[in-house]
CSV table of C-alpha atoms in Angstrom, one decimal:
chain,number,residue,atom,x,y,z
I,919,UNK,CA,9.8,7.0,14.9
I,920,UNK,CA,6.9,5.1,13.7
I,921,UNK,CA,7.5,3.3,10.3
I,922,UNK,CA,4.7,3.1,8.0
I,923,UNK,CA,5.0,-1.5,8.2
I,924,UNK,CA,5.2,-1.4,11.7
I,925,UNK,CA,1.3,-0.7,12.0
I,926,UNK,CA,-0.8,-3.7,11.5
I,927,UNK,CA,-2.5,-3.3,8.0
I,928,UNK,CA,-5.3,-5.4,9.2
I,929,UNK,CA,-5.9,-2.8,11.8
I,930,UNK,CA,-5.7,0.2,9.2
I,931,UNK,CA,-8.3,-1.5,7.1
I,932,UNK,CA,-10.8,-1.9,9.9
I,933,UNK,CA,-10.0,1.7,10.7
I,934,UNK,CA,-11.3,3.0,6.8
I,935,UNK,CA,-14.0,0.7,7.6
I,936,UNK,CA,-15.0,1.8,11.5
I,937,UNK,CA,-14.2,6.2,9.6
I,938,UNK,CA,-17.3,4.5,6.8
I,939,UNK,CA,-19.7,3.2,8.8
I,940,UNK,CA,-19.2,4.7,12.6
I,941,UNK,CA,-20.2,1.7,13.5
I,942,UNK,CA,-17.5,-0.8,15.7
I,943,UNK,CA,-20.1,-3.9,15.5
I,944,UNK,CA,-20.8,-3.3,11.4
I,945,UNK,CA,-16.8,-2.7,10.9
I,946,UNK,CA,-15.9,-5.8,12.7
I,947,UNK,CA,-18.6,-8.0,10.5
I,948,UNK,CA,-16.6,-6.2,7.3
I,949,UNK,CA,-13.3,-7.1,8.8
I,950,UNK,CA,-13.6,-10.4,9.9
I,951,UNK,CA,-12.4,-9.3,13.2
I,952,UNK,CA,-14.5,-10.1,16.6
I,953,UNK,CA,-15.6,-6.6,17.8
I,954,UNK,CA,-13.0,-7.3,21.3
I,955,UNK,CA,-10.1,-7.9,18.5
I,956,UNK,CA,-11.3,-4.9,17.1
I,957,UNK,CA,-11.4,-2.9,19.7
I,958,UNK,CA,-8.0,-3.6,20.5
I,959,UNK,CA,-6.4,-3.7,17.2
I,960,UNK,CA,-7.4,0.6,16.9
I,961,UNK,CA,-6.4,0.8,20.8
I,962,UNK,CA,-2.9,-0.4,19.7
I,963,UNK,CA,-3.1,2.0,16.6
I,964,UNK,CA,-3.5,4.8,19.4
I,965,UNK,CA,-0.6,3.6,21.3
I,966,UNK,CA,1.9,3.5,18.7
I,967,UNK,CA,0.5,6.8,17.1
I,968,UNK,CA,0.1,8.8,20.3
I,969,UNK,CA,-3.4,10.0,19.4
I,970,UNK,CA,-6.9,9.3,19.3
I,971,UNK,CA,-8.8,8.3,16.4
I,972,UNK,CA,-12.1,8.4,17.6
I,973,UNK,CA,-14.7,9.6,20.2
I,974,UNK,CA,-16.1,6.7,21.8
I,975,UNK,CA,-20.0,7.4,23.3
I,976,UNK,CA,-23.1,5.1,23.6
I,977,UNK,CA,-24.4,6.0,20.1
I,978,UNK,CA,-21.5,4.2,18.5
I,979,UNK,CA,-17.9,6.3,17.6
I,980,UNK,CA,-17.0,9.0,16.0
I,981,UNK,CA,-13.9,9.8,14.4
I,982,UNK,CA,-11.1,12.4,15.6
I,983,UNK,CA,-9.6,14.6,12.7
I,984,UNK,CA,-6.7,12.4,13.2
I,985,UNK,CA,-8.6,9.2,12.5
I,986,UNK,CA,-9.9,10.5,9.6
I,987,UNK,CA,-6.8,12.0,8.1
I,988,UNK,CA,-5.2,8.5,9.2
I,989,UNK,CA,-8.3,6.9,7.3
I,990,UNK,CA,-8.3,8.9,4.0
I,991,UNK,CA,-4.4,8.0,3.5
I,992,UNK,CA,-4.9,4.7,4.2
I,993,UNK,CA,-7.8,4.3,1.4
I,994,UNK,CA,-4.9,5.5,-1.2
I,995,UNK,CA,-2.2,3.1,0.2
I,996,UNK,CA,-4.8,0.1,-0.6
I,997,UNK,CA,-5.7,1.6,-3.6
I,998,UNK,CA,-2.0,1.4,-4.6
I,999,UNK,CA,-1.5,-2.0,-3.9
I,1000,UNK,CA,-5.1,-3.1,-5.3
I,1001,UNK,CA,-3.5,-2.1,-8.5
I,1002,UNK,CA,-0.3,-3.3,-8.7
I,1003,UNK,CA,-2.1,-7.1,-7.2
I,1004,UNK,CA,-4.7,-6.7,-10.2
I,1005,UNK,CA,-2.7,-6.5,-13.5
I,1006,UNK,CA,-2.7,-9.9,-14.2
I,1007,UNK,CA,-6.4,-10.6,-12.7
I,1008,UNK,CA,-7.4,-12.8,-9.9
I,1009,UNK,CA,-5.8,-13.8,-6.9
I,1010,UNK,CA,-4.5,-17.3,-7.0
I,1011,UNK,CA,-5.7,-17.6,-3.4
I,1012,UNK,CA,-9.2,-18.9,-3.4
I,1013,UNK,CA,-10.0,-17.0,-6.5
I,1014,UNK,CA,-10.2,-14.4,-3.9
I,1015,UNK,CA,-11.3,-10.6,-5.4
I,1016,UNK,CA,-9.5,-8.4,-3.0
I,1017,UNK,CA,-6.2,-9.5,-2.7
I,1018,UNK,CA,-4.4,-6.6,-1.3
I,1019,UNK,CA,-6.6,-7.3,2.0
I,1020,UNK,CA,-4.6,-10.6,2.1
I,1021,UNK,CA,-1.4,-9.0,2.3
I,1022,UNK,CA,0.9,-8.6,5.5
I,1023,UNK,CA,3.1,-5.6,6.4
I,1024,UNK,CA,5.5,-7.9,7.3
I,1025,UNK,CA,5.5,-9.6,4.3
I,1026,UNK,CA,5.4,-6.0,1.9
I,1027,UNK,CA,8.3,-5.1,4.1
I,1028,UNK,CA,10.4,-8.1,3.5
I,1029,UNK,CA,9.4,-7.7,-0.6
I,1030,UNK,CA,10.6,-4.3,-0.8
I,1031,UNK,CA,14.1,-5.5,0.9
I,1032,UNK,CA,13.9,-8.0,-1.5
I,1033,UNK,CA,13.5,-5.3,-4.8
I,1034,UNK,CA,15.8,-3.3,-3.3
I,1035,UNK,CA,18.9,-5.5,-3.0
I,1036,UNK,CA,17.4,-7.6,-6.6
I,1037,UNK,CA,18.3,-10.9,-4.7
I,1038,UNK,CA,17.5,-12.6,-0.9
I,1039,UNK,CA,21.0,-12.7,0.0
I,1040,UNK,CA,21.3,-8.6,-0.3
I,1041,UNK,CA,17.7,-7.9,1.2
I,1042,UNK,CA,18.6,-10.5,4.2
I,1043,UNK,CA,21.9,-8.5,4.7
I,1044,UNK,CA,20.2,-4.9,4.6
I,1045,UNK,CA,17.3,-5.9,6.3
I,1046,UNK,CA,18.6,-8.0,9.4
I,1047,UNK,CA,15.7,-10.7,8.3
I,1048,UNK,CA,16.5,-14.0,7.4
I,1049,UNK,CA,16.7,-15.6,3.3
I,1050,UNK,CA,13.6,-17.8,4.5
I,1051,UNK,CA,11.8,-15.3,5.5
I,1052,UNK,CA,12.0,-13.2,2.5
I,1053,UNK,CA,11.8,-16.1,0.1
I,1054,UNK,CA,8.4,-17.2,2.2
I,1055,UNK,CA,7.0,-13.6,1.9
I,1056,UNK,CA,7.9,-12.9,-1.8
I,1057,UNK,CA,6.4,-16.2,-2.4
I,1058,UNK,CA,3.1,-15.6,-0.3
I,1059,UNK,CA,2.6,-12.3,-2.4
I,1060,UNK,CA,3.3,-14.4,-5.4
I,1061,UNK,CA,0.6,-16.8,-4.5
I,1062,UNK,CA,-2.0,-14.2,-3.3
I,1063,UNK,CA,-1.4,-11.8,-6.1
I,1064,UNK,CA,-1.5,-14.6,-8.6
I,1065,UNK,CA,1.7,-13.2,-10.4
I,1066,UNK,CA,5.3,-14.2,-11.1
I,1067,UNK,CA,7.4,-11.3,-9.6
I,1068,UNK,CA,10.3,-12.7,-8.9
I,1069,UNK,CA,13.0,-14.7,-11.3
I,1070,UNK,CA,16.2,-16.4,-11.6
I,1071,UNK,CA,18.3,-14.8,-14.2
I,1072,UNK,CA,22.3,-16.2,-14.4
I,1073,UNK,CA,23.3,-16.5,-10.7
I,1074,UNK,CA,20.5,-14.2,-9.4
I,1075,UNK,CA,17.3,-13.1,-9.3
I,1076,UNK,CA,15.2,-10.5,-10.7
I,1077,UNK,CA,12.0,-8.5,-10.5
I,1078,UNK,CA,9.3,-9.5,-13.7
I,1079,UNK,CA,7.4,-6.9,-15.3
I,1080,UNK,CA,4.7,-7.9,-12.4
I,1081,UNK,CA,7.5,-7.4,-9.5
I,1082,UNK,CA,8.4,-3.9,-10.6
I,1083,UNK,CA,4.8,-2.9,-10.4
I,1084,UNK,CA,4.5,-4.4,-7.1
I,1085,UNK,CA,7.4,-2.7,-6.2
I,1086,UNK,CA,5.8,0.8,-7.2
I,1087,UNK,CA,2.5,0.2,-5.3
I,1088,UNK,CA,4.3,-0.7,-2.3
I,1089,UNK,CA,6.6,2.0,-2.3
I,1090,UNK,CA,3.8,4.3,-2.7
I,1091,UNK,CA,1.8,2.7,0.0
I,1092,UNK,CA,4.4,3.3,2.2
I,1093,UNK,CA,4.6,7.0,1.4
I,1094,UNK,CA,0.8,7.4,2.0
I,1095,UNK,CA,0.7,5.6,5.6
I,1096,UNK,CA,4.1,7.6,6.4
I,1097,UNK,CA,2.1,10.8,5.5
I,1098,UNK,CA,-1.4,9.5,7.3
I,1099,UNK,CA,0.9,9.1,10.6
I,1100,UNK,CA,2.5,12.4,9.9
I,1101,UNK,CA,-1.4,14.2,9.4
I,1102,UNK,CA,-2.7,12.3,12.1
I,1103,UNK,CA,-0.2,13.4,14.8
I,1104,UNK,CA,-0.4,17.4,13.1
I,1105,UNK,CA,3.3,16.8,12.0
I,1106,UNK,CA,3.2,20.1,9.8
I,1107,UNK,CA,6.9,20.8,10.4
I,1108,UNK,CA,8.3,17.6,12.1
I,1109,UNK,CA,11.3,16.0,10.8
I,1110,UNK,CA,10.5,14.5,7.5
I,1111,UNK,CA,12.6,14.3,4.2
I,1112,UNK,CA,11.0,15.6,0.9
I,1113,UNK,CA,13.1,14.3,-2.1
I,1114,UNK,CA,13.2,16.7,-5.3
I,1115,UNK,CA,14.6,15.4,-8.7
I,1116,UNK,CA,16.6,18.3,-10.7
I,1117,UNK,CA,17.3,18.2,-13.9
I,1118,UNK,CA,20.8,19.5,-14.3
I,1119,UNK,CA,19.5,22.1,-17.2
I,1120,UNK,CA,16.8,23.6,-15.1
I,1121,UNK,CA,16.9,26.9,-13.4
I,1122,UNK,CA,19.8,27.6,-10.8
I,1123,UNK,CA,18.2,30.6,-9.1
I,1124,UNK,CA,14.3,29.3,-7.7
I,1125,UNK,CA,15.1,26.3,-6.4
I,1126,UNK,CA,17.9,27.3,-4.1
I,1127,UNK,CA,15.8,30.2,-3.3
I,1128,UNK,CA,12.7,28.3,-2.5
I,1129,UNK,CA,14.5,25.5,0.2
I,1130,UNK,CA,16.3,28.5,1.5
I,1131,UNK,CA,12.7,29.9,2.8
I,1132,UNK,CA,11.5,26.5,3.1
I,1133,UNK,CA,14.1,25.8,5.5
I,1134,UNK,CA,13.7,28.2,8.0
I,1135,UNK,CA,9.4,27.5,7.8
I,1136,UNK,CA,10.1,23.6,8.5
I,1137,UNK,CA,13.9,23.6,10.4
I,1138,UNK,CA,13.5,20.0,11.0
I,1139,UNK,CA,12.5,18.6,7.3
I,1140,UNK,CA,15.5,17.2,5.2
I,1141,UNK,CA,15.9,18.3,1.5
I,1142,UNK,CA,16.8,15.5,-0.6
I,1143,UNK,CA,17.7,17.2,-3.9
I,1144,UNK,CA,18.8,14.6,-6.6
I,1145,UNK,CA,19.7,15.7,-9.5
I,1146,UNK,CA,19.6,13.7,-13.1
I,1147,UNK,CA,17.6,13.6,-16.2
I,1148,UNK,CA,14.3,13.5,-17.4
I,1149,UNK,CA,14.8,10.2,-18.2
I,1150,UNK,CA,16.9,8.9,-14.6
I,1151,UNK,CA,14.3,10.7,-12.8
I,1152,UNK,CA,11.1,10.1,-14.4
I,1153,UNK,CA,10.5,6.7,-12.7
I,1154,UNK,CA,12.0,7.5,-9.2
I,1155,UNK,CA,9.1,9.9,-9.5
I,1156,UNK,CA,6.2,7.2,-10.4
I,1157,UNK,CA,7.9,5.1,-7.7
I,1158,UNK,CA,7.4,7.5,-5.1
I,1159,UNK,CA,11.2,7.4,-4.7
I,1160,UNK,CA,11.0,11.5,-5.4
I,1161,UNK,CA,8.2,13.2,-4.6
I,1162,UNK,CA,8.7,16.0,-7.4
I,1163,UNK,CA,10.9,16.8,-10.0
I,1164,UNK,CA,11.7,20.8,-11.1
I,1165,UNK,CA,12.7,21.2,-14.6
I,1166,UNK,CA,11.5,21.7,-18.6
I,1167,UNK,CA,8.2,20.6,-19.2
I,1168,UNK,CA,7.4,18.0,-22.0
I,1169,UNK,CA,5.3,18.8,-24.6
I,1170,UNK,CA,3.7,15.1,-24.5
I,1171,UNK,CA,4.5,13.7,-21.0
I,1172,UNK,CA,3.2,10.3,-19.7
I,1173,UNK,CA,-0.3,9.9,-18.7
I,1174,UNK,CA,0.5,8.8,-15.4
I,1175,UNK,CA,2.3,12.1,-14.5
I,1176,UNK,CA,0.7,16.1,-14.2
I,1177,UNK,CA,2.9,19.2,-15.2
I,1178,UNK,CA,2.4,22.7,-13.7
I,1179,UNK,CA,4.2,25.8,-15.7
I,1180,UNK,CA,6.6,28.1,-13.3
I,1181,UNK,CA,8.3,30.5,-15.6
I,1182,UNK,CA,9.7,30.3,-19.2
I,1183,UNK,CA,13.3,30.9,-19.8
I,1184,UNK,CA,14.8,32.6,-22.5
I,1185,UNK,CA,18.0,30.6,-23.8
I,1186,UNK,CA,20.9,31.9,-25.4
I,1187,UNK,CA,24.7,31.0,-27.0
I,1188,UNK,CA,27.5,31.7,-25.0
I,1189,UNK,CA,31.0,30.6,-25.6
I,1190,UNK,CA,34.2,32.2,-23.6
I,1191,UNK,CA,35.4,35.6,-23.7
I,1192,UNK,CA,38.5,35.1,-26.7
I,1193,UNK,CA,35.8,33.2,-29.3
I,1194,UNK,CA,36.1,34.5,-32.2
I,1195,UNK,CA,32.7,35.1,-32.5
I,1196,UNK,CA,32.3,37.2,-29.3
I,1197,UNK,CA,31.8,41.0,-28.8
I,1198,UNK,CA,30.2,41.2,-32.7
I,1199,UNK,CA,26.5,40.5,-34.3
I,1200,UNK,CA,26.8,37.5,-35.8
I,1201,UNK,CA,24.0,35.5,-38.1
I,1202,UNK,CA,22.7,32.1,-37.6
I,1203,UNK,CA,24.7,30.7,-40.9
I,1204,UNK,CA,28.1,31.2,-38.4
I,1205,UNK,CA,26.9,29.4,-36.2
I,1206,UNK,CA,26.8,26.9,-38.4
I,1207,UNK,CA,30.4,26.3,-38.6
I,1208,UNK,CA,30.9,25.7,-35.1
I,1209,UNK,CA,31.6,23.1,-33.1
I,1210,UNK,CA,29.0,22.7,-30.1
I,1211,UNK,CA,28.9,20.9,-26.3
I,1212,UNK,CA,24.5,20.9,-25.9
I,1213,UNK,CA,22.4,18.6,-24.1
I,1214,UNK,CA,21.5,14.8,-24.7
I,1215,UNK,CA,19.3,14.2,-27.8
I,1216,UNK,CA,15.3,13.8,-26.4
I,1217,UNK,CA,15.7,16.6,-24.1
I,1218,UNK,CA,13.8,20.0,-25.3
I,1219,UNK,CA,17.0,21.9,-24.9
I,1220,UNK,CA,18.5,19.6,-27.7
I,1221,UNK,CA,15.4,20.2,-29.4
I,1222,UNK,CA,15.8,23.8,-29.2
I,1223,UNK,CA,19.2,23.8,-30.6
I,1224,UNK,CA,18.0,21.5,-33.7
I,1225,UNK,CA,15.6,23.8,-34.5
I,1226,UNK,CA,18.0,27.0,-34.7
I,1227,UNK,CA,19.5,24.9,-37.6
I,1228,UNK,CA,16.4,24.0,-39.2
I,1229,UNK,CA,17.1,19.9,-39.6
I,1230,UNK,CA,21.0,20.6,-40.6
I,1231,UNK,CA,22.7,21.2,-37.3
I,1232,UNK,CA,26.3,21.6,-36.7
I,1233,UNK,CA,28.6,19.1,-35.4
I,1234,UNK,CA,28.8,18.0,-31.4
I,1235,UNK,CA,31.6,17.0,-30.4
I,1236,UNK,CA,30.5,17.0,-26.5
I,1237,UNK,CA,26.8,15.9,-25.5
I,1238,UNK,CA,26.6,16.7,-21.6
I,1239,UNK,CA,23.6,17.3,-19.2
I,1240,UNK,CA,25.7,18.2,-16.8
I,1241,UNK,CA,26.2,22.4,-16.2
I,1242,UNK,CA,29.3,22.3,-14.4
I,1243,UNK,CA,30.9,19.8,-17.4
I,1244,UNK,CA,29.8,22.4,-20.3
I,1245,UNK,CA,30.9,25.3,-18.3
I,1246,UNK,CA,34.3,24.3,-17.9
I,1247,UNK,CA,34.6,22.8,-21.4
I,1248,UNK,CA,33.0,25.8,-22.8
I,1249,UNK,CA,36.1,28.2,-20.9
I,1250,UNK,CA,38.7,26.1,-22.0
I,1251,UNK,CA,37.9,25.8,-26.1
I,1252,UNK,CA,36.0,27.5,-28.7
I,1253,UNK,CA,32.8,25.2,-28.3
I,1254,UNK,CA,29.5,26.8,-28.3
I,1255,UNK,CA,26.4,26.0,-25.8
I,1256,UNK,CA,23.0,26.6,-25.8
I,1257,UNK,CA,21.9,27.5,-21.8
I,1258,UNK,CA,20.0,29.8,-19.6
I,1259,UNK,CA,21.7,32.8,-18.2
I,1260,UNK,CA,21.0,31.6,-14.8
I,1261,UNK,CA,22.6,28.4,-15.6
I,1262,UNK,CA,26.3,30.7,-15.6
I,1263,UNK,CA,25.7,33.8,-13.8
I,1264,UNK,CA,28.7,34.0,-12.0
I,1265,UNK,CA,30.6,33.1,-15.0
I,1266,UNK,CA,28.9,36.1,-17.2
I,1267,UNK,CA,29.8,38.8,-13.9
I,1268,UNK,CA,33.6,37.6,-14.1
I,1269,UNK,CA,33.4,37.8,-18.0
I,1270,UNK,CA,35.0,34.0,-18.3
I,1271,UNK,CA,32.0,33.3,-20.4
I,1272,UNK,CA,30.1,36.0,-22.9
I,1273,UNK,CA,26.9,35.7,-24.9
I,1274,UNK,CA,27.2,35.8,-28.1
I,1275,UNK,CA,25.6,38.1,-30.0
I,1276,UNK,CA,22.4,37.1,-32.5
I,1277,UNK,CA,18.9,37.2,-33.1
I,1278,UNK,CA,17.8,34.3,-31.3
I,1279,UNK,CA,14.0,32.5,-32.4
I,1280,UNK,CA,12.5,30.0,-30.7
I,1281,UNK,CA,14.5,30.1,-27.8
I,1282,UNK,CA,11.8,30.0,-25.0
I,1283,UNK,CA,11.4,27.1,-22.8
I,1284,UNK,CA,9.1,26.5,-20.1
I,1285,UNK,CA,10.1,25.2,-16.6
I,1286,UNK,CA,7.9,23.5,-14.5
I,1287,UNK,CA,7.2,20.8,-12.0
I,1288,UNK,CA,6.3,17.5,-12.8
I,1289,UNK,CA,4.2,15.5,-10.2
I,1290,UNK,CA,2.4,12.0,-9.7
I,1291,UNK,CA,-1.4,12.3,-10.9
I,1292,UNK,CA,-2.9,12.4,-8.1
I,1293,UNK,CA,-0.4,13.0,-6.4
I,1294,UNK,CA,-1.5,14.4,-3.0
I,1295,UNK,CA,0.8,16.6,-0.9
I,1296,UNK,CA,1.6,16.5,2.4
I,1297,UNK,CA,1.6,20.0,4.3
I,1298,UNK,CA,5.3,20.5,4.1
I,1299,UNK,CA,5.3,18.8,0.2
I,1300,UNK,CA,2.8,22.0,0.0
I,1301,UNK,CA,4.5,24.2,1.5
I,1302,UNK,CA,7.7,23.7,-1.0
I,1303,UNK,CA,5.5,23.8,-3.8
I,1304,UNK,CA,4.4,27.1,-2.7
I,1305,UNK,CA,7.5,28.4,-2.3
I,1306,UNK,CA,8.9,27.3,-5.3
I,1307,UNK,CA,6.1,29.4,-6.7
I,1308,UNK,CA,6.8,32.6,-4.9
I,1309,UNK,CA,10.2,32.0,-6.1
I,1310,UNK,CA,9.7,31.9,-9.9
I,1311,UNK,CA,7.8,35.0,-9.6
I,1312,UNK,CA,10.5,36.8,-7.8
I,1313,UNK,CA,13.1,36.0,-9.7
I,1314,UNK,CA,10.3,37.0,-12.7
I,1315,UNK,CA,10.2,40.4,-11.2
I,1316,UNK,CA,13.6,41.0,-10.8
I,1317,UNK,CA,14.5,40.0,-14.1
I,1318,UNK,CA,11.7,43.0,-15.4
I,1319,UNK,CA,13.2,45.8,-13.6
């Protein structure tokens, strides 16, 4: 399998600019390269890819749809690493405007070791390369980027503000040269791993439903689903760590991300089957005098349930963002939750947990996805979203009959 730092980045840029300006003699002059070195730096790119990126004939070259697919991703990898070399200004290397260009795979490989294990020792260890090496390669980027990334803190080291950024447009990099491979071979199906981050309140039904279909479309595609908070998954997502993340919408989310509706949800209050509250209407003021298990505060259902009380809620005991916790708490006490139907549906059918019955305002959330801007899907990323989709309007339809 062909990793996205074992091509030659030199290579990939003088294959954006050969894609540009069809031209091998005007894309070597851009490069730097001698038109023979480039010539066979994108005959090596063939051989480790498998497939051609361009129709040579005496007018010049022409690009296959696999060079240009390769091409287009590779734009949006430099892009990536154009801004996370630029916060701080200028390259310390000659005063040099474009550092990205500067930068080595090998040495973007070694730094993302080195942020990963948060110390040389660790990256050397998980990464089979030597402390030197790493040290010389986080230093070069240091040097060409003109930015501290790296620090001793105590005992160890640490990323700066200007390392973590580094980090990100690496790691995104990555994933757009791991996707320009995939495009340019026609890997629509191949074995590839699509990570999703789940919040643990969001809806149990679609997304089970969706990588079920998913699966047999793409057999050979791994489904990573991790599953956290808004908060634990928010920068995995900006990372490029997770590709998307299912879950409530927020009503002011970061610029950096894009949100898509799926379906509202309609919550409710359950509590198990001997509350005393349960199998009567009851008011909002009884509620009052519960005790409650309900989500983290900053999450909108938490908001929901402090605005049944108007700015006086009841007291919690318990706050959990984990389903599984509140379900079992909720069937062993008289505590009260705030959830989804879905969220306990096999609970409801064996009658160990029971809605409890009240007028309910405001209890409408909207679920959605959450996604990079800009984010731009592979075709099995696609394919998922779709899917997931398909499945919140199924489970939409079902819910009207």
């Amino acid at each position: 399998m062909t990793k996205p730092f074992d091509l030659n980045l030199r290579h990939l840029r003088a294959l954006v600019s050969v894609v540009a300006l069809r031209s091998l003699n005007r894309a070597a002059e851009t490069a730097g390269l001698s038109q023979p070195a480039l010539t066979q730096g994108l005959a090596k790119l063939e051989r480790q890819l498998g497939v051609l990126l361009f129709d040579r004939h005496s007018g010049g070259v022409e690009p296959t749809l696999a060079g240009t697919a390769l091409a287009e991703r590779v734009e949006r990898a430099f892009a990536h690493l154009a801004a996370a070399a630029r916060r701080q200004g200028r390259s310390a290397v000659r005063g040099f405007s474009r550092p990205e260009q500067l930068m080595t795979a090998t040495q973007l490989q070694a730094f993302l070791h080195f942020a990963d294990a948060q110390g040389f020792a660790g990256a050397a260890a998980a990464s089979g390369l030597s402390q030197p090496g790493i040290h010389r390669a986080v230093r070069e980027l240091e040097q060409i980027s003109g930015q501290v990334l790296a620090e001793r803190r105590g005992r160890g080291m640490a990323l700066t503000p200007a390392g973590r950024a580094m980090a990100r447009g690496v790691r995104l990099a990555a994933g757009e040269i791991t996707a320009g491979i995939a495009e340019a071979r026609g890997e629509t199906s191949a074995a590839s791993r699509i990570a999703i981050g789940a919040m643990p309140l969001s809806r149990a039904l679609v997304v089970p439903r969706a990588i079920a279909h998913f699966l047999r479309d793409c057999p050979g595609t791994v489904i990573d689903v991790v599953e956290g908070s808004w908060r634990e998954l928010i920068d995995p997502l900006l990372d490029g760590v997770i590709d998307l993340m299912i879950g409530a919408l927020r009503e002011a989310p970061p610029p950096e991300v894009e949100q898509v509706a799926l379906f509202t949800d309609r919550l409710a209050v359950f509590g198990r089957r001997e509350h005393p509250l349960a199998g009567r209407k009851v008011g909002l003021d009884e509620l009052q005098g519960q005790s409650w298990v309900v989500g983290p505060q900053g999450t909108p259902l938490r908001a929901h349930w402090q605005a049944l009380f108007a700015g006086d809620p009841p007291p919690v005991p318990v706050e959990c963002g984990s389903v599984m916790v509140i379900r079992g708490l909720v069937m062993q006490s008289d505590l009260l939750t705030l959830l989804s139907p879905d969220q306990i549906a096999v609970e409801l059918d064996a009658q160990m947990l029971v809605r409890i019955d009240l007028d309910l305002p405001g209890s409408v959330r909207t679920i959605g996805l959450t996604t990079r801007r800009g984010w731009r899907p592979t075709a099995a990323q696609q394919r998922l979203v779709d899917l997931l989709h398909q499945a919140s309007d199924e489970t939409r339809l079902h819910e009207n009959q």
